[in-house]
Short mmCIF file of C-alpha atoms in Angstrom, two decimals:
data_model
loop_
_atom_site.label_atom_id
_atom_site.label_comp_id
_atom_site.label_asym_id
_atom_site.label_seq_id
_atom_site.Cartn_x
_atom_site.Cartn_y
_atom_site.Cartn_z
CA MET A 1 -23.74 23.87 -44.15
CA LYS A 2 -22.46 22.33 -40.42
CA ARG A 3 -25.06 22.41 -37.49
CA PHE A 4 -23.33 24.25 -34.45
CA ALA A 5 -24.63 24.93 -30.80
CA LEU A 6 -22.93 27.44 -28.87
CA VAL A 7 -22.38 27.08 -25.05
CA GLY A 8 -21.69 30.54 -23.50
CA ALA A 9 -23.46 32.68 -25.82
CA GLY A 10 -23.84 35.79 -23.02
CA GLY A 11 -20.00 35.87 -22.88
CA TYR A 12 -17.46 38.92 -24.17
CA ILE A 13 -16.11 36.50 -26.78
CA ALA A 14 -19.27 34.91 -27.99
CA PRO A 15 -20.09 37.32 -30.81
CA ARG A 16 -16.53 36.25 -32.52
CA HIS A 17 -17.94 32.90 -32.53
CA LEU A 18 -21.53 33.90 -34.16
CA LYS A 19 -19.83 35.99 -36.60
CA ALA A 20 -17.36 33.13 -37.66
CA ILE A 21 -20.20 30.41 -37.71
CA LYS A 22 -22.30 32.99 -40.17
CA GLU A 23 -19.21 34.09 -42.37
CA THR A 24 -18.15 30.26 -43.05
CA GLY A 25 -21.74 29.36 -43.95
CA ASN A 26 -22.91 27.73 -41.25
CA GLU A 27 -26.15 27.29 -38.91
CA LEU A 28 -26.39 27.83 -35.44
CA ILE A 29 -29.17 25.46 -34.18
CA VAL A 30 -29.22 26.10 -30.18
CA ALA A 31 -27.31 28.26 -27.87
CA ILE A 32 -27.08 28.20 -24.27
CA ASP A 33 -26.09 30.64 -21.41
CA ILE A 34 -26.99 30.78 -17.67
CA ASN A 35 -27.62 34.82 -18.54
CA ASP A 36 -30.33 35.84 -20.83
CA SER A 37 -28.76 38.78 -22.43
CA VAL A 38 -28.15 37.28 -25.46
CA GLY A 39 -29.74 39.57 -28.07
CA ILE A 40 -26.55 39.82 -30.15
CA MET A 41 -27.79 36.18 -31.50
CA ASP A 42 -30.41 38.21 -33.23
CA SER A 43 -28.16 39.75 -35.60
CA HIS A 44 -26.75 36.46 -36.84
CA PHE A 45 -29.16 33.51 -35.91
CA PRO A 46 -32.36 34.69 -34.80
CA GLU A 47 -34.31 31.36 -35.29
CA ALA A 48 -31.52 29.55 -33.19
CA GLU A 49 -33.18 27.90 -30.04
CA PHE A 50 -32.09 29.12 -26.85
CA PHE A 51 -32.00 27.76 -23.00
CA THR A 52 -30.53 28.88 -19.85
CA GLU A 53 -30.56 25.31 -18.14
CA PHE A 54 -27.87 22.66 -19.48
CA GLU A 55 -30.53 20.10 -18.78
CA GLU A 56 -32.72 21.56 -21.03
CA PHE A 57 -29.70 21.87 -23.46
CA GLU A 58 -29.25 18.43 -23.12
CA ALA A 59 -32.45 17.19 -23.68
CA PHE A 60 -32.85 19.41 -26.93
CA VAL A 61 -29.46 17.97 -28.42
CA GLU A 62 -30.56 14.25 -27.82
CA ASP A 63 -34.12 15.13 -29.36
CA GLN A 64 -32.33 16.43 -32.26
CA LYS A 65 -29.81 13.50 -32.67
CA MET A 66 -33.29 10.99 -32.28
CA GLN A 67 -34.79 12.73 -35.02
CA GLY A 68 -31.46 12.36 -37.47
CA LYS A 69 -30.37 15.79 -36.90
CA LYS A 70 -27.03 15.32 -34.91
CA LEU A 71 -24.92 18.67 -34.38
CA ASP A 72 -21.63 18.68 -35.87
CA TYR A 73 -19.85 21.02 -33.59
CA ILE A 74 -20.26 22.67 -30.15
CA SER A 75 -18.56 25.83 -29.83
CA ILE A 76 -17.28 26.58 -26.05
CA CYS A 77 -17.27 30.08 -24.89
CA SER A 78 -18.14 29.23 -21.36
CA PRO A 79 -15.92 30.34 -18.04
CA ASN A 80 -12.44 28.59 -17.99
CA TYR A 81 -13.27 26.09 -15.53
CA LEU A 82 -16.16 24.61 -17.65
CA HIS A 83 -14.25 24.07 -20.55
CA SER A 84 -13.24 20.88 -19.75
CA PRO A 85 -16.75 19.23 -18.74
CA HIS A 86 -18.21 21.06 -21.57
CA MET A 87 -15.76 19.52 -23.73
CA LYS A 88 -16.26 15.95 -22.32
CA TYR A 89 -19.84 16.22 -22.87
CA ALA A 90 -19.68 17.03 -26.50
CA LEU A 91 -17.09 14.11 -27.44
CA LYS A 92 -19.16 11.92 -25.40
CA ASN A 93 -21.88 12.62 -27.97
CA GLY A 94 -19.59 12.30 -30.72
CA ILE A 95 -19.71 15.85 -31.46
CA ASP A 96 -16.43 17.84 -32.56
CA VAL A 97 -15.80 20.94 -30.24
CA ILE A 98 -14.50 24.30 -31.06
CA CYS A 99 -12.99 25.61 -27.59
CA GLU A 100 -12.02 29.29 -26.77
CA LYS A 101 -8.67 29.40 -24.86
CA PRO A 102 -7.72 28.26 -22.15
CA LEU A 103 -8.47 25.09 -23.35
CA VAL A 104 -7.84 23.65 -20.02
CA LEU A 105 -6.45 24.71 -16.58
CA THR A 106 -3.93 21.72 -16.20
CA SER A 107 -2.09 19.43 -18.19
CA LYS A 108 -3.63 16.40 -16.65
CA ASP A 109 -6.92 17.90 -18.27
CA LEU A 110 -5.03 17.39 -21.34
CA ASP A 111 -4.32 13.98 -21.36
CA VAL A 112 -7.85 13.11 -20.12
CA LEU A 113 -9.37 14.94 -23.32
CA THR A 114 -7.11 13.06 -25.51
CA GLU A 115 -8.19 9.52 -24.16
CA TYR A 116 -12.06 10.78 -24.72
CA GLU A 117 -10.99 11.47 -28.53
CA LYS A 118 -9.66 8.26 -28.74
CA LYS A 119 -12.58 6.65 -27.03
CA TYR A 120 -15.50 8.47 -28.55
CA GLY A 121 -14.02 9.30 -32.01
CA ALA A 122 -14.52 13.25 -31.90
CA LYS A 123 -12.01 15.80 -31.80
CA VAL A 124 -11.19 18.98 -29.82
CA ASN A 125 -10.28 22.17 -31.91
CA SER A 126 -8.99 25.30 -30.13
CA ILE A 127 -9.08 28.95 -30.92
CA LEU A 128 -5.31 30.08 -31.18
CA GLN A 129 -5.90 33.40 -33.43
CA LEU A 130 -2.60 35.01 -32.83
CA ARG A 131 -1.13 32.16 -34.82
CA LEU A 132 -3.01 33.53 -37.73
CA HIS A 133 -1.98 37.42 -37.41
CA PRO A 134 0.12 38.26 -40.41
CA SER A 135 2.74 40.39 -37.79
CA ILE A 136 3.09 37.02 -35.63
CA ILE A 137 3.66 34.86 -38.62
CA ALA A 138 6.38 37.40 -40.26
CA LEU A 139 8.11 37.69 -36.92
CA ARG A 140 8.22 33.48 -36.58
CA GLU A 141 9.62 33.46 -40.32
CA LYS A 142 12.37 36.27 -39.18
CA VAL A 143 13.24 34.26 -36.16
CA GLN A 144 13.41 31.00 -38.22
CA ALA A 145 16.00 32.59 -41.04
CA ALA A 146 18.03 34.05 -38.12
CA PRO A 147 21.35 32.31 -37.36
CA ALA A 148 20.97 29.12 -35.46
CA ASP A 149 22.75 30.45 -32.44
CA LYS A 150 20.72 33.65 -32.36
CA ILE A 151 18.72 34.67 -29.20
CA PHE A 152 16.38 37.33 -29.06
CA ASP A 153 15.75 39.77 -26.12
CA VAL A 154 12.02 40.22 -25.44
CA ASP A 155 9.94 42.17 -23.12
CA LEU A 156 5.97 41.29 -23.36
CA THR A 157 3.84 43.88 -21.33
CA TYR A 158 0.20 43.53 -21.02
CA LEU A 159 -2.21 45.57 -18.89
CA THR A 160 -5.63 45.55 -19.41
CA SER A 161 -7.47 47.65 -16.28
CA ARG A 162 -10.60 45.84 -14.93
CA GLY A 163 -12.92 47.42 -12.08
CA LYS A 164 -14.13 45.95 -8.67
CA TRP A 165 -16.64 43.42 -10.28
CA TYR A 166 -13.53 41.64 -11.57
CA LEU A 167 -12.29 39.83 -8.47
CA LYS A 168 -15.82 39.13 -7.26
CA SER A 169 -16.57 37.20 -10.51
CA TRP A 170 -15.26 33.83 -11.28
CA LYS A 171 -12.07 35.61 -13.18
CA GLY A 172 -10.96 36.44 -9.43
CA VAL A 173 -10.91 33.08 -8.35
CA ASP A 174 -7.85 31.00 -9.27
CA GLN A 175 -9.31 27.47 -9.27
CA LYS A 176 -12.21 29.18 -11.88
CA SER A 177 -9.91 31.10 -13.95
CA GLY A 178 -6.38 29.92 -13.48
CA GLY A 179 -5.22 33.19 -12.16
CA VAL A 180 -4.36 36.27 -14.24
CA ALA A 181 -1.54 34.87 -16.06
CA THR A 182 -3.73 32.16 -17.49
CA ASN A 183 -6.81 34.36 -17.85
CA ILE A 184 -5.28 37.16 -19.91
CA GLY A 185 -2.00 35.83 -20.84
CA VAL A 186 -2.35 32.34 -22.19
CA HIS A 187 -2.39 33.56 -25.60
CA PHE A 188 0.71 35.48 -25.24
CA TYR A 189 2.30 32.39 -23.82
CA ASP A 190 1.43 30.49 -26.90
CA MET A 191 2.63 32.68 -29.06
CA LEU A 192 5.91 33.16 -27.54
CA HIS A 193 6.03 29.48 -28.18
CA PHE A 194 4.73 29.39 -31.54
CA ILE A 195 7.63 32.04 -32.50
CA PHE A 196 10.50 31.18 -30.38
CA GLY A 197 10.35 27.33 -29.74
CA LYS A 198 10.55 25.17 -26.49
CA VAL A 199 10.15 26.67 -22.87
CA ILE A 200 13.88 25.66 -21.24
CA LYS A 201 13.29 28.02 -18.17
CA ASN A 202 10.48 29.47 -16.11
CA GLU A 203 10.69 32.19 -13.29
CA VAL A 204 8.07 33.56 -11.53
CA HIS A 205 9.02 37.20 -9.78
CA TYR A 206 5.59 38.43 -8.44
CA ARG A 207 2.32 36.94 -8.16
CA ASP A 208 -1.14 38.21 -6.57
CA GLU A 209 -4.43 38.04 -7.86
CA GLN A 210 -4.42 41.06 -9.92
CA THR A 211 -0.47 41.16 -11.06
CA CYS A 212 1.86 38.65 -12.26
CA ALA A 213 5.50 39.12 -13.76
CA GLY A 214 8.45 36.52 -14.48
CA TYR A 215 10.99 35.58 -16.85
CA LEU A 216 10.77 32.85 -19.59
CA GLU A 217 13.92 31.42 -21.77
CA TYR A 218 12.73 29.72 -25.28
CA GLU A 219 14.89 28.21 -27.39
CA LYS A 220 15.17 31.41 -29.48
CA ALA A 221 14.59 34.10 -26.87
CA LYS A 222 15.05 35.58 -23.55
CA VAL A 223 11.52 37.03 -22.18
CA ARG A 224 10.97 39.46 -19.32
CA TRP A 225 7.09 39.66 -19.17
CA PHE A 226 4.75 41.69 -16.94
CA LEU A 227 0.91 40.97 -16.98
CA SER A 228 -1.66 43.20 -14.73
CA VAL A 229 -5.46 44.12 -14.63
CA ASP A 230 -4.59 46.71 -11.89
CA ALA A 231 -4.89 50.24 -13.18
CA LYS A 232 -2.37 51.48 -10.75
CA ASN A 233 0.19 49.50 -12.88
CA LEU A 234 -0.34 51.53 -16.29
CA PRO A 235 2.94 52.89 -17.37
CA GLU A 236 2.66 56.83 -17.71
CA ASN A 237 2.55 56.98 -21.62
CA ALA A 238 -0.75 54.94 -21.24
CA ILE A 239 -1.97 57.18 -18.54
CA GLN A 240 -1.44 60.27 -20.51
CA GLY A 241 -3.34 59.13 -23.31
CA GLU A 242 -6.06 57.83 -20.61
CA LYS A 243 -6.12 54.33 -22.25
CA LEU A 244 -7.46 51.55 -19.62
CA THR A 245 -5.18 48.77 -21.82
CA TYR A 246 -1.47 48.82 -22.80
CA ARG A 247 0.04 46.22 -24.75
CA SER A 248 3.68 46.07 -25.65
CA ILE A 249 5.90 43.46 -27.47
CA THR A 250 9.68 44.39 -27.95
CA ILE A 251 11.89 42.19 -29.67
CA GLU A 252 15.59 43.82 -29.77
CA GLY A 253 14.43 46.80 -28.50
CA GLU A 254 12.17 47.36 -31.63
CA GLU A 255 8.11 47.27 -30.91
CA LEU A 256 5.76 44.55 -32.65
CA GLU A 257 3.20 46.27 -34.05
CA PHE A 258 -0.02 43.95 -34.08
CA SER A 259 -2.54 46.19 -32.95
CA GLY A 260 -4.77 45.80 -35.97
CA GLY A 261 -5.72 42.82 -37.99
CA PHE A 262 -7.78 40.99 -35.24
CA THR A 263 -11.20 41.43 -36.90
CA ASP A 264 -11.22 38.32 -38.94
CA LEU A 265 -8.97 35.85 -37.08
CA HIS A 266 -11.77 33.84 -35.29
CA THR A 267 -13.53 33.27 -38.62
CA GLN A 268 -9.99 32.05 -40.14
CA ASN A 269 -9.65 29.70 -37.35
CA TYR A 270 -13.08 28.21 -37.75
CA GLN A 271 -12.21 27.81 -41.32
CA LEU A 272 -9.06 26.03 -40.72
CA VAL A 273 -11.25 23.44 -38.22
CA LEU A 274 -13.82 23.09 -41.13
CA ASP A 275 -10.81 22.31 -43.51
CA GLY A 276 -9.81 19.45 -41.16
CA LYS A 277 -6.75 21.74 -40.09
CA GLY A 278 -7.44 23.00 -36.66
CA PHE A 279 -5.33 23.58 -33.71
CA GLY A 280 -5.83 20.44 -31.64
CA ILE A 281 -4.96 19.42 -28.12
CA GLU A 282 -1.10 18.97 -28.35
CA ASP A 283 -0.88 22.41 -29.73
CA ASN A 284 -2.02 24.04 -26.49
CA ARG A 285 0.48 21.91 -24.03
CA ALA A 286 3.03 24.09 -23.95
CA ALA A 287 1.05 27.34 -22.93
CA ILE A 288 -1.20 25.36 -20.52
CA GLU A 289 1.94 23.97 -19.00
CA THR A 290 3.52 27.22 -18.99
CA VAL A 291 0.53 29.15 -16.93
CA GLU A 292 0.54 26.21 -14.81
CA VAL A 293 4.14 26.65 -13.47
CA ILE A 294 3.38 30.27 -13.17
CA ARG A 295 0.06 29.49 -11.09
CA THR A 296 2.24 27.31 -8.43
CA ALA A 297 5.82 27.80 -8.83
CA PRO A 298 7.67 29.62 -5.86
CA ILE A 299 8.54 33.17 -5.91
CA LEU A 300 12.39 34.11 -7.00
CA GLU A 301 12.81 37.26 -4.90
CA LYS A 302 15.93 38.26 -6.55
CA PRO A 303 16.08 37.63 -10.00
CA ASP A 304 18.86 38.31 -12.59
CA GLN A 305 16.13 39.50 -15.27
CA SER A 306 13.36 41.36 -14.10
CA HIS A 307 10.91 43.32 -16.06
CA PRO A 308 11.23 47.04 -15.81
CA LEU A 309 7.58 47.66 -14.03
CA LEU A 310 8.48 45.01 -11.32
CA ALA A 311 9.96 47.52 -9.24
CA ARG A 312 7.00 49.60 -9.11
CA VAL A 313 4.93 47.01 -8.07
CA LYS A 314 7.46 45.96 -5.32
CA GLY A 315 7.46 49.53 -3.89
#
């Protein structure tokens, strides 16, 4: 049984980590969050210690170490901009990490974490659960079995409506979230890289605080993409169905169905980590570099390849 800590216990994604720690037969020793609405912990680990101040958390971890009860893992579900310092804290204390996506905000941060791994002997593991989805694995196998010169045409559309709170939270601040492409899209860019190979071209066609669009070329695909948290951009078929989230990935005009099958993916990801087969720092590099370019690249005003929803946004 491994001993876990959880940083960011009050966040949206934390319950999946609590469930994964429990289902893999391990124990949560301590959790921390600046907010104290963490009653979900009672369903999994009612005896776990909890703090709202990082100094108190640090002191507890140090006391455990002095008693010969060192933590094995720190799971990190804190806001994006805190991932790097929280991982550095764990690594400096010789504790392995399981961190939510995006692992970090810049490729330079990846290089620093690599140095920390070498210096302190602990390891960074990341959550890349889409790589474990049966539909994604099947598509990757189909692409790999295709003729060597086959290039797939892909449209990626993801709209997940957010209220006025979004832009007033850390998620609406580029320096903290990495912008909308990072915050809601980084796992899709990892998925595209996982399926279609190395990134060859990265164009940005539109970018504001709620919406971005562009075009990516991979070794095996040409991808028009559109991401938004603005409900005004929902397509008609979503509005008529009164859906606040719309997700569509088409390959050669055929819809990829992967709306289900997400329930146990975090647990599977945890089991891989525990088996020594987790996704490490370099597994994240392609997606982090992709969103880094999307965040900073000049806007291409008259693209040859643009997503169908782009015309609506540009009026």
